[in-house]
Short mmCIF file of C-alpha atoms in Angstrom, two decimals:
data_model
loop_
_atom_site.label_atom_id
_atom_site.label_comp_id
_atom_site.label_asym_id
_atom_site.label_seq_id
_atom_site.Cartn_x
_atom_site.Cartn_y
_atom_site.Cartn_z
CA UNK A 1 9.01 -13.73 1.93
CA UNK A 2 11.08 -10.83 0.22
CA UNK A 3 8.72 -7.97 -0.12
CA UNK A 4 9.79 -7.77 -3.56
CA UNK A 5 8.17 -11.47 -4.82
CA UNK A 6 4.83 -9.78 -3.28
CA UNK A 7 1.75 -8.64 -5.04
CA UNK A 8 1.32 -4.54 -4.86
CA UNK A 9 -2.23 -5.97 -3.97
CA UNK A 10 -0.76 -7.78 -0.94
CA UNK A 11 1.34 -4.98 -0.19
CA UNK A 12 -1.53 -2.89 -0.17
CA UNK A 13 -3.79 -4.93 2.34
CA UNK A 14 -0.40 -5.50 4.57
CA UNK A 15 0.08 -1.72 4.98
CA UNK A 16 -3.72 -0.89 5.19
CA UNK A 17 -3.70 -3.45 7.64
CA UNK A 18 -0.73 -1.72 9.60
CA UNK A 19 -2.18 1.81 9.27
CA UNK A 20 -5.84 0.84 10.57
CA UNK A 21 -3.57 -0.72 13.65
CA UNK A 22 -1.34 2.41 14.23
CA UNK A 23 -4.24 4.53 13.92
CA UNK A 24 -8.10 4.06 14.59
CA UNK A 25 -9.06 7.11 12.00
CA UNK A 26 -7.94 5.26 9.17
CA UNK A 27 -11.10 3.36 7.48
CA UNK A 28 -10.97 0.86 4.25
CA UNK A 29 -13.92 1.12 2.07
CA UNK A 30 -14.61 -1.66 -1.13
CA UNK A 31 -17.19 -1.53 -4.14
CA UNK A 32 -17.88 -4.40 -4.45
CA UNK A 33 -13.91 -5.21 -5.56
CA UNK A 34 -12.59 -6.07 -2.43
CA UNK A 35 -11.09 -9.17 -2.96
CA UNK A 36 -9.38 -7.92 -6.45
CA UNK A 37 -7.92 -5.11 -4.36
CA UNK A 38 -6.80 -7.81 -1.63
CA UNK A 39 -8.91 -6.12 1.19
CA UNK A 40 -11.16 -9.19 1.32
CA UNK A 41 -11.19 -11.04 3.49
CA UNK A 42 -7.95 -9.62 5.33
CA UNK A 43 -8.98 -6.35 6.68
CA UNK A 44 -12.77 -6.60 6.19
CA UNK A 45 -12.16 -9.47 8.78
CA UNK A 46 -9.07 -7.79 11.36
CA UNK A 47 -11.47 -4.32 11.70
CA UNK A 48 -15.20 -5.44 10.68
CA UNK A 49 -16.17 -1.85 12.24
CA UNK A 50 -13.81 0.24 9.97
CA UNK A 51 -14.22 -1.43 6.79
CA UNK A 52 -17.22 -0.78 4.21
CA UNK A 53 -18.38 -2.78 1.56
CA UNK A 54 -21.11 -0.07 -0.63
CA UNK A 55 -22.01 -2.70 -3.20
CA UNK A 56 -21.61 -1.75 -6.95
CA UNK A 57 -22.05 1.90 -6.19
CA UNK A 58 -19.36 4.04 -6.52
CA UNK A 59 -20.07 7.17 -5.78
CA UNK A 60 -21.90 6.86 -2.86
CA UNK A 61 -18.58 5.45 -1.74
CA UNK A 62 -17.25 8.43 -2.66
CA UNK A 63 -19.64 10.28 -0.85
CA UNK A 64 -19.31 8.38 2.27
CA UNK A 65 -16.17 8.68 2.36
CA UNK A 66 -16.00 12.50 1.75
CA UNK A 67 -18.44 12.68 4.82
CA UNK A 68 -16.15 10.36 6.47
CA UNK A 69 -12.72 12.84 5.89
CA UNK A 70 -14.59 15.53 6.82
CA UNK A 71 -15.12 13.97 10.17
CA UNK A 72 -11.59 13.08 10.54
CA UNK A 73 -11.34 9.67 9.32
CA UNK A 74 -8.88 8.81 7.01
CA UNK A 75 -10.68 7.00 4.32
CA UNK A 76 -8.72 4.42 1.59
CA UNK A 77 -11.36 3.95 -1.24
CA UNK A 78 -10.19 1.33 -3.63
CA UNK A 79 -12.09 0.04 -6.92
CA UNK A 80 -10.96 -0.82 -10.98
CA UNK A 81 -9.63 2.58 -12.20
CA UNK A 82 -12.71 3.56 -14.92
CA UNK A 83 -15.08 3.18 -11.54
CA UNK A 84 -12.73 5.12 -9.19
CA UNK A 85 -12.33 8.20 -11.83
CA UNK A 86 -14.70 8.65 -14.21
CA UNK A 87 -17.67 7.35 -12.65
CA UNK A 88 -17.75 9.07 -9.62
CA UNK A 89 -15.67 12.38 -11.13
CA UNK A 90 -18.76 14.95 -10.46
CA UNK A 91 -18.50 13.74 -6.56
CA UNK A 92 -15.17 13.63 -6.41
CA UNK A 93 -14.90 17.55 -8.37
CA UNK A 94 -17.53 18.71 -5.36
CA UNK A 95 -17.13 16.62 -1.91
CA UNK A 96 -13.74 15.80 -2.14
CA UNK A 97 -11.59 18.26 -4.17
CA UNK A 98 -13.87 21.34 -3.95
CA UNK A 99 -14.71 20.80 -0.69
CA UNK A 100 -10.79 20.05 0.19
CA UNK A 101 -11.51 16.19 2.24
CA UNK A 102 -8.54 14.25 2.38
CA UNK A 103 -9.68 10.90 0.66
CA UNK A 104 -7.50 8.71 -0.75
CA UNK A 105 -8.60 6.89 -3.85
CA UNK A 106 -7.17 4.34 -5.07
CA UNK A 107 -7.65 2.62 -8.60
CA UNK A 108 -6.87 -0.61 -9.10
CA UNK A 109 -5.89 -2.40 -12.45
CA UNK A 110 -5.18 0.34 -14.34
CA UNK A 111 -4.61 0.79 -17.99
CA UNK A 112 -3.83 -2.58 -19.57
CA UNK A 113 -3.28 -4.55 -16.35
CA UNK A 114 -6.94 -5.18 -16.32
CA UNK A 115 -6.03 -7.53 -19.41
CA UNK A 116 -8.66 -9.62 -20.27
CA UNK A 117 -11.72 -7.39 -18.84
CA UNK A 118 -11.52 -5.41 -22.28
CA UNK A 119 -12.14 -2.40 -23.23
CA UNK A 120 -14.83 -1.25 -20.39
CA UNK A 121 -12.75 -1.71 -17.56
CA UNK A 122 -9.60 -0.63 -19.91
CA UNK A 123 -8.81 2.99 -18.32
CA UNK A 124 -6.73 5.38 -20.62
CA UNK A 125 -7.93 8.52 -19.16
CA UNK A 126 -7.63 8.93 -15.00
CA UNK A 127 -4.26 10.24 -15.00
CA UNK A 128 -5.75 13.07 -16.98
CA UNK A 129 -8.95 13.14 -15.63
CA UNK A 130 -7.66 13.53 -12.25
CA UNK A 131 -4.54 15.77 -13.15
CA UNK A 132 -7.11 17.98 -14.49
CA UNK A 133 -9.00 19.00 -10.91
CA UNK A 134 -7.54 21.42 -8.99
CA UNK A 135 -6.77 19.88 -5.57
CA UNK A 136 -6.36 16.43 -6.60
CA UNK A 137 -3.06 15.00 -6.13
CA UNK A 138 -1.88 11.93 -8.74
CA UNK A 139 0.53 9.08 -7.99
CA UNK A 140 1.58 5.90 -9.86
CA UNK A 141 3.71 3.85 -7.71
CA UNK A 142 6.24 1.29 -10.10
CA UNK A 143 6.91 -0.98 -6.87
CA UNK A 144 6.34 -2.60 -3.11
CA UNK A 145 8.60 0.24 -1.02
CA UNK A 146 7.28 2.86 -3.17
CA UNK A 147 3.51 1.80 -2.84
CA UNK A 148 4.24 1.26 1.19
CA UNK A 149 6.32 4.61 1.59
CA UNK A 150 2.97 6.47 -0.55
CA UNK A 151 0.21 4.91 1.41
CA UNK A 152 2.32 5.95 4.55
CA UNK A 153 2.59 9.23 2.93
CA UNK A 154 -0.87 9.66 2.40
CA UNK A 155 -2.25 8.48 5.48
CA UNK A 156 -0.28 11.21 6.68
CA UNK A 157 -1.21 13.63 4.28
CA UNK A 158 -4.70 15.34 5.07
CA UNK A 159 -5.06 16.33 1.23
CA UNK A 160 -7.25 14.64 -1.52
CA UNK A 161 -5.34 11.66 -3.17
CA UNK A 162 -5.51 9.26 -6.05
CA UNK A 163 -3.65 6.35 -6.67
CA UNK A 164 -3.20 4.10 -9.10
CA UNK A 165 -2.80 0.41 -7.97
CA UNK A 166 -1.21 -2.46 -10.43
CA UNK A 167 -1.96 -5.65 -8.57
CA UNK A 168 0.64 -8.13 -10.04
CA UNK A 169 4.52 -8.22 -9.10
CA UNK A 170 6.66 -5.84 -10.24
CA UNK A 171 10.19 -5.79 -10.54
CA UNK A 172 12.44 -4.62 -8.05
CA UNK A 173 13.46 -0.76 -8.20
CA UNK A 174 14.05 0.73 -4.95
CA UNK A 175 14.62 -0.92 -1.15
CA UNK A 176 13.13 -0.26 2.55
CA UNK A 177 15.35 3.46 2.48
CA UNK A 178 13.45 4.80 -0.18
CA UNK A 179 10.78 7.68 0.97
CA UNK A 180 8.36 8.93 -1.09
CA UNK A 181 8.27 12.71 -2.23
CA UNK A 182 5.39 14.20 -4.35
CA UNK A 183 7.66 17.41 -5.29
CA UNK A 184 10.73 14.54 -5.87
CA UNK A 185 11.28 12.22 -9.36
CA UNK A 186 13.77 9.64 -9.25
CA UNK A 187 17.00 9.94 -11.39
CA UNK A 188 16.94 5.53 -12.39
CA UNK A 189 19.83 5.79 -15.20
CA UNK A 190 21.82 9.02 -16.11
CA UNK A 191 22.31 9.53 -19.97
CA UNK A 192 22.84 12.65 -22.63
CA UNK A 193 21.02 11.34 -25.95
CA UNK A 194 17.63 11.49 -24.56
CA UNK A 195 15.50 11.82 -21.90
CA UNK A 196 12.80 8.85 -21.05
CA UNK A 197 10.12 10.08 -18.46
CA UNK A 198 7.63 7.37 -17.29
CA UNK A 199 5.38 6.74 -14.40
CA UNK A 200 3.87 3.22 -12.88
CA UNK A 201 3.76 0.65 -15.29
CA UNK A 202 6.13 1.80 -18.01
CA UNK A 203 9.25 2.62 -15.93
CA UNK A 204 9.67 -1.12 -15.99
CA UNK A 205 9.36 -1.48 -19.81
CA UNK A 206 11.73 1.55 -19.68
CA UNK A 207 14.50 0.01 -17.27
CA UNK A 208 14.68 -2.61 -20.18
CA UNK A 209 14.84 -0.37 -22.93
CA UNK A 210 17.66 1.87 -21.31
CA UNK A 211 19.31 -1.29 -20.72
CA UNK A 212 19.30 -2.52 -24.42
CA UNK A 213 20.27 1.00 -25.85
CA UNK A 214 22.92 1.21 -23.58
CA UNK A 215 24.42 -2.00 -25.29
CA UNK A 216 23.76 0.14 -28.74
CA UNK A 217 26.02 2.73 -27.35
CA UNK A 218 22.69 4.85 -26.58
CA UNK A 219 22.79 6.34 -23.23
CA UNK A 220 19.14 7.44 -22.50
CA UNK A 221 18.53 9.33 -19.24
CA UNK A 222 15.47 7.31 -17.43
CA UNK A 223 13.50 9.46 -14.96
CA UNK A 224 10.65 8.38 -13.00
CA UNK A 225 7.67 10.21 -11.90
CA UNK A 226 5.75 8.61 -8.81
CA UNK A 227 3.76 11.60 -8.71
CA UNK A 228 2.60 13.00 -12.22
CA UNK A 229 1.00 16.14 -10.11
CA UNK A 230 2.51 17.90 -8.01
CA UNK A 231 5.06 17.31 -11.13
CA UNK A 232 8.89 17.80 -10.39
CA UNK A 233 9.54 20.65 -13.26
CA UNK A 234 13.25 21.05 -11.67
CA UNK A 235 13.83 17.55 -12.38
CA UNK A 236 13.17 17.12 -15.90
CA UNK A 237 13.95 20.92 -16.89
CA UNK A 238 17.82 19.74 -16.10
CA UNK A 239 17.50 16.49 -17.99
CA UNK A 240 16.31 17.85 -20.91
CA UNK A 241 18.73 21.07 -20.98
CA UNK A 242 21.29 18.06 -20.87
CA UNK A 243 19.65 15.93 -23.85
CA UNK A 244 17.51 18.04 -25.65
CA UNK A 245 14.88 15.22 -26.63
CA UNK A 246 12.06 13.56 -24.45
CA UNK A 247 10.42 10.16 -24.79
CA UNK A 248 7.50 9.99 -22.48
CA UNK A 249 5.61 6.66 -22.26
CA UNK A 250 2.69 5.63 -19.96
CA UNK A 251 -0.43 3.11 -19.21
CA UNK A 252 -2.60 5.92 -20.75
CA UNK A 253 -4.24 7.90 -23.27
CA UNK A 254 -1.04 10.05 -24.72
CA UNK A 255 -3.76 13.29 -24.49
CA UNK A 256 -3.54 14.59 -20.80
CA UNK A 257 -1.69 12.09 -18.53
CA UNK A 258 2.06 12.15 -18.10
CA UNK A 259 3.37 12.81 -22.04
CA UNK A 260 0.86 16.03 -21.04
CA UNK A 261 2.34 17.21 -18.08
CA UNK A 262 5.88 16.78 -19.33
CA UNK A 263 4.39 18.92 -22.88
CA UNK A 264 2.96 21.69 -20.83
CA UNK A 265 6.17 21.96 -18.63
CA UNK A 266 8.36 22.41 -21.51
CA UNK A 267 6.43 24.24 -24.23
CA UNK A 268 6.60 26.86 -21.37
CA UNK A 269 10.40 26.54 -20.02
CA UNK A 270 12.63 24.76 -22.31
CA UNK A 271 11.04 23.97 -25.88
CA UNK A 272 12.86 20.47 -27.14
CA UNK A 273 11.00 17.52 -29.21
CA UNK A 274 8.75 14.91 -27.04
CA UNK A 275 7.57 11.96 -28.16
CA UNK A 276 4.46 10.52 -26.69
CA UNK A 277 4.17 6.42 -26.41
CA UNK A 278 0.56 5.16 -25.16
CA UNK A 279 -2.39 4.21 -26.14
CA UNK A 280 -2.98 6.96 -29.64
CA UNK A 281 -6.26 7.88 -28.40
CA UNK A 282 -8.19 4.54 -29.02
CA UNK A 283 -9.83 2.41 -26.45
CA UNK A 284 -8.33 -0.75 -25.37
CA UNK A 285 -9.27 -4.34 -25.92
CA UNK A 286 -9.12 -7.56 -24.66
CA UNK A 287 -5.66 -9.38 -24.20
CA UNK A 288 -3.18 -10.08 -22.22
CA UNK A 289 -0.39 -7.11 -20.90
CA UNK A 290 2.69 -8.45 -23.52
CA UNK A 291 0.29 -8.29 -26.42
CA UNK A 292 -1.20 -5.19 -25.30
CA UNK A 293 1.45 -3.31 -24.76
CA UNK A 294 3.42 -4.50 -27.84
CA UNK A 295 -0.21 -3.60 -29.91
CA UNK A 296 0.39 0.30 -28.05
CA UNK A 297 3.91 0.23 -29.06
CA UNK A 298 4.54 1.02 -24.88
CA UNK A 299 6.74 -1.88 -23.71
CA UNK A 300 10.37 -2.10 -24.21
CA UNK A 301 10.67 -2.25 -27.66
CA UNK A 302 8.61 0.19 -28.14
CA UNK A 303 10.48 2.92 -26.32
CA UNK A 304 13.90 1.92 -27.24
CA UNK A 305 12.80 2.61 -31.31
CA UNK A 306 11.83 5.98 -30.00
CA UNK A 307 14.70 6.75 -28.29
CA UNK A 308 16.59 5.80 -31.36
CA UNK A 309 14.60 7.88 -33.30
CA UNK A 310 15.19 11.04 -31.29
CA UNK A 311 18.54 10.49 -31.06
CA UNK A 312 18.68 10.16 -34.77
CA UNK A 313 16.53 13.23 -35.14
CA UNK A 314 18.66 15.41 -33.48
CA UNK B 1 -38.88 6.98 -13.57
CA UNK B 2 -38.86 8.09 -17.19
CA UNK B 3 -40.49 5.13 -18.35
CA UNK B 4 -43.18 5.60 -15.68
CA UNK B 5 -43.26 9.27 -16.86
CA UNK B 6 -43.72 8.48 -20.17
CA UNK B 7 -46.05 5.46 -20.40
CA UNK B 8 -43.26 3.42 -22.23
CA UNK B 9 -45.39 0.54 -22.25
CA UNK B 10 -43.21 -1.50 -25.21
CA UNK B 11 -40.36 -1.48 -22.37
CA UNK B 12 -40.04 -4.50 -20.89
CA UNK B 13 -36.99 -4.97 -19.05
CA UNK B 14 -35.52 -8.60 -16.96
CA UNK B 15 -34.06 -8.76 -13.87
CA UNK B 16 -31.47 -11.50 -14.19
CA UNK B 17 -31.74 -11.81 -10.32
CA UNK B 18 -29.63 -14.47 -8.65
CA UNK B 19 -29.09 -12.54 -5.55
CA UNK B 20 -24.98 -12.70 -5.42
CA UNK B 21 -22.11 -10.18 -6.39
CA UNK B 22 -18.51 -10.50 -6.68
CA UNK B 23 -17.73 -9.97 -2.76
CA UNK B 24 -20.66 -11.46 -1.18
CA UNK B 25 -24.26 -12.92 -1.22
CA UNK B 26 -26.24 -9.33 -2.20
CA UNK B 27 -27.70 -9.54 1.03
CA UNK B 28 -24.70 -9.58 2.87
CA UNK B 29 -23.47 -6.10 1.07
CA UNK B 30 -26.67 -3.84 0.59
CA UNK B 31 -29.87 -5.68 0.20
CA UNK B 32 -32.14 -4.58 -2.79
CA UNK B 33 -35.15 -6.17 -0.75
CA UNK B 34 -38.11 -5.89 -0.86
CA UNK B 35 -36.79 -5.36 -5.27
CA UNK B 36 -40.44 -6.28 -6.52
CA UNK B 37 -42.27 -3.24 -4.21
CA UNK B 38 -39.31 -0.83 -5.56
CA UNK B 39 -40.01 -1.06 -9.31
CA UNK B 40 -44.19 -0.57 -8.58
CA UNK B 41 -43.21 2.25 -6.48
CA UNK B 42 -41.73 3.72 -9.31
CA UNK B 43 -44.72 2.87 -11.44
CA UNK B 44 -43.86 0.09 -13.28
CA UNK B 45 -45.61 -3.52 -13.80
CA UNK B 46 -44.36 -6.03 -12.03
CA UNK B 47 -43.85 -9.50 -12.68
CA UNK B 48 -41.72 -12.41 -10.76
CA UNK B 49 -40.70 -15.47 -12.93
CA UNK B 50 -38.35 -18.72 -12.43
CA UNK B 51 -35.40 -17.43 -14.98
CA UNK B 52 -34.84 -21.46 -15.70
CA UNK B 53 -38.20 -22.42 -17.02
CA UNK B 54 -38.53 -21.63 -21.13
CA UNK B 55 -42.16 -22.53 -20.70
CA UNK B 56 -42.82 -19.34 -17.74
CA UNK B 57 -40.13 -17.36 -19.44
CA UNK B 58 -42.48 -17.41 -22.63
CA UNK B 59 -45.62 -16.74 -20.70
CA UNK B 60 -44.36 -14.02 -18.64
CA UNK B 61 -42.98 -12.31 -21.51
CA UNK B 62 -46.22 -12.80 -23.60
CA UNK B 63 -48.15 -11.20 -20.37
CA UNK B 64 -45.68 -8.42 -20.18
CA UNK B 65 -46.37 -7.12 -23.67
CA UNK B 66 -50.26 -6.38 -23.20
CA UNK B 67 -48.90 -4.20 -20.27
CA UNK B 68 -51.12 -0.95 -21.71
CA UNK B 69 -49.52 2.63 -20.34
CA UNK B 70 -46.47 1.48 -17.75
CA UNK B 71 -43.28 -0.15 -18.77
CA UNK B 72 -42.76 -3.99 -17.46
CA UNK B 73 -40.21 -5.38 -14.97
CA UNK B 74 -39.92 -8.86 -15.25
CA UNK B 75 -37.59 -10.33 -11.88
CA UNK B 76 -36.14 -13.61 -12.91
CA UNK B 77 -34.90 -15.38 -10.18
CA UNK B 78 -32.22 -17.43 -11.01
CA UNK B 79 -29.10 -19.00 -9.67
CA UNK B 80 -26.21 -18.02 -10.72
CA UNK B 81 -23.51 -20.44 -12.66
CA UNK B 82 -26.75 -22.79 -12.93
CA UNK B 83 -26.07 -26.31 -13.40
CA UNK B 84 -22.43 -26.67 -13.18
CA UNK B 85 -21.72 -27.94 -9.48
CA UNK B 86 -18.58 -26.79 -8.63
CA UNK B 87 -19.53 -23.49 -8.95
CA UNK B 88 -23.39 -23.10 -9.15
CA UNK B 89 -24.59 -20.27 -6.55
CA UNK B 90 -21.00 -19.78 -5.16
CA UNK B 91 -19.47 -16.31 -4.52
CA UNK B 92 -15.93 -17.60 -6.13
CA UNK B 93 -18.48 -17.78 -9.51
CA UNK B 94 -18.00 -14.63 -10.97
CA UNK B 95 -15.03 -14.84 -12.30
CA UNK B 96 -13.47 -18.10 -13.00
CA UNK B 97 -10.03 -19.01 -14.40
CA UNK B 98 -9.70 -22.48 -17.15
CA UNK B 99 -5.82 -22.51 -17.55
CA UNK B 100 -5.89 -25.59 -18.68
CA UNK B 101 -7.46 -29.05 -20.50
CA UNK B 102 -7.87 -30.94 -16.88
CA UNK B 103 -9.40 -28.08 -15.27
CA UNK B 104 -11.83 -27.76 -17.98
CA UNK B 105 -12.30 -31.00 -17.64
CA UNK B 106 -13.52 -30.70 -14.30
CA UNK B 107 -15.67 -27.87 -14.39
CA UNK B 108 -17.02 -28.71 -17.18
CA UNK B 109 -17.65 -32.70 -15.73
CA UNK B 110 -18.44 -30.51 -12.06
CA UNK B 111 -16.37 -32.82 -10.34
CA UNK B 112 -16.19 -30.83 -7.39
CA UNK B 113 -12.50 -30.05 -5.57
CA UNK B 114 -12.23 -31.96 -1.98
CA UNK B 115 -13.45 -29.72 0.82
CA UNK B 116 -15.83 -28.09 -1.70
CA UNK B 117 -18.79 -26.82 0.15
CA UNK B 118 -22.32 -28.47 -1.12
CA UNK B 119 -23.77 -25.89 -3.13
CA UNK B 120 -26.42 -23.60 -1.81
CA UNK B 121 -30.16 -23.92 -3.68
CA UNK B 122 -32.68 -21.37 -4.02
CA UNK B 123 -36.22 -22.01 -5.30
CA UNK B 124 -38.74 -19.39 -6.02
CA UNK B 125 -42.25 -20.36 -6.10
CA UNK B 126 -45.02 -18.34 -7.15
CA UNK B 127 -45.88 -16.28 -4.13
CA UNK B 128 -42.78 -16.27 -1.82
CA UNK B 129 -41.03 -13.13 -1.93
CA UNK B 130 -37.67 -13.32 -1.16
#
């Protein structure tokens, strides 16, 4: 099977699976989610002594696995993105970051690819949340060799992680060369009218709207952020000196996440107009990830009208 | 523990217990036995009911209210996904997918898939303690 026709969830448990093999430090722990994470059965069943199940109870999972890291495991703590951020945030501020254990958490389903759980399970804020504590390092991987080259990476690592996880397919982006680089964004389409800076989800919706505005005559500049902190500031200072108008658009809250980042970065180097596509500080809702996304104004069409209108704007 | 604190005695608050989560049987992950000694520890009343049977719901309820000066736990043992037998009491019941008219059909009828395990019963009677 091409990697590429895989679930990221399947590509997770493969390379969890390969990790816990290569190295006996490395320990899987589940709240309760395992088998929407993919973990269950696979690995609960290949290493039944370095793989945890807490129950629904997040951060003692956490705190196990803090205790864990600071023992020298390597823990991978996986749950729905609202219980891996905000739930356990005060024990992930003080036995993780604070206390400088290198967990990796990973949260699974994020933004509107939780789909039909609503609103509750809905997460708009962890890429701010987390961005937002010092220590804390934040990655949204868009597909399979970029989720397999970051777990690698942070495996590796021996600093405080989190990751977001979609679980579905994605479309093919990169191929079995590509290495992940927190301090690195990828260049996907070179343009002058406008730069588009995404992360995760939305550099897919973006690859189509680059694609349709190119047909327009609109060359948009697509750059894509695996890692929204560290954040490449080289990267995007040179786009933008080049186009003089940002698009950001992300599986988030537009207060704090990426369209943040990329704000803070230039109201301090290299002042140009940024428009912010994501959720407009609301909760989600039930649904499925087209209507969603179309109700956000995030997916293709979505950013292609606001590239159009920066372009016009300028 | 505030309740108990505070003598919230018009609290009265039900267990829906049917003794599974999403992964697992609840015993399989972390056990909340022995559940009915944990909530009088914390100073609450403590009542065990058969979360099927209107009749002992009604009674229970009706004792819990004359609880004077400590709030009421009522632990309903039930089984989850009760009375539909392709998935009653199974782990694969939290969460279950219709995508279509036939399917429906079938869960609905509980015409069970082949190779379906027999589902698993439980039954509570006044003074076992599971």
């Amino acid at each position: 099977m091409n990697l590429h026709d895989k679930e990221l969830r399947a590509v997770y448990t493969d390379t969890i699976i390969e990790l816990m093999t290569e190295n006996s430090n490395v320990v899987c722990l589940e709240a309760d989610l395992g088998k929407s994470s993919g973990t269950v059965p696979r690995v609960r069943e290949a290493f039944p002594d370095r793989f945890f199940d807490v129950g629904v109870a997040e951060a003692n999972m956490i705190s196990i696995s803090a205790g864990l890291a600071n023992e020298g495991m390597v823990p991978f703590c996986a749950t729905f993105t609202p219980f891996a951020t905000r739930r356990a945030y005060d024990q992930i501020t003080i036995s993780i970051a604070y206390a400088e254990n290198p967990v990796k958490i990973v949260g699974t389903a994020p933004g509107v690819t939780t789909a039909k759980n609503g609103a509750t399970h809905m997460c708009f804020q962890d890429l701010a949340i987390m961005r937002a504590m010092p220590n804390m390092r934040v990655y949204c991987p868009a597909d399979v060799y970029e989720l397999r080259s970051m777990l690698r990476y942070m495996a590796a690592s021996r600093k405080p992680e989190y990751m977001q996880l979609i679980r579905e397919v994605m479309p093919p982006i990169f191929d079995g060369s590509y290495e992940f680089d927190p301090h690195k964004a990828r260049l996907l389409d070179a343009g002058s009218d406008v730069t588009v800076v995404t992360t995760g989800l939305t550099t897919k919706f973006a690859r189509q709207a680059v694609a349709m505005l190119k047909q327009e005559g609109i060359h948009a500049e697509h750059i894509h952020y695996p890692s929204v902190k560290p954040f490449d500031v080289q990267t995007l200072l040179e786009s933008v000196k080049k186009t003089n108008a940002v698009v950001t658009a992300e599986n988030q809250n537009v207060i704090g996440g990426l369209g943040g980042a990329v704000c803070e970065v230039l109201a301090e180097n290299h002042p140009v107009a940024v428009k912010r596509l994501g959720a407009q500080d609301r909760f989600g809702e039930v649904g499925d990830v087209a209507y969603l996304t179309q109700t956000l104004g995030f997916d293709a069409q979505g950013i292609a009208t606001a590239c159009r209108e920066m372009k016009k704007a300028k | 523990m505030f309740a108990a604190q505070h003598k919230l005695d018009n609290l009265v608050v039900i267990t829906d217990f049917n003794k599974m989560q999403i992964d697992a049987k609840v015993e399989e992950i972390i056990s909340l036995e022995p559940l009915v000694d944990k909530w009088r520890a914390f100073g609450w009343e403590v009542f065990e009911m058969n979360g099927h049977d209107w009749d002992e719901i009604y009674d229970t309820v009706n004792k819990a209210i004359k609880v004077k000066d400590k709030p009421s736990m009522i632990v309903a043992h039930t089984v989850k996904a009760r009375g539909n037998l392709c998935y009653e009491n199974r782990v694969e019941c939290h969460f279950i997918s219709i995508p279509d008219e036939n399917e429906h059909k079938r869960v609905i009828g509980g015409v069970c898939a082949e190779g379906d395990e027999q589902p698993f019963y439980f039954t509570w009677h006044e003074g076992t303690s599971e």
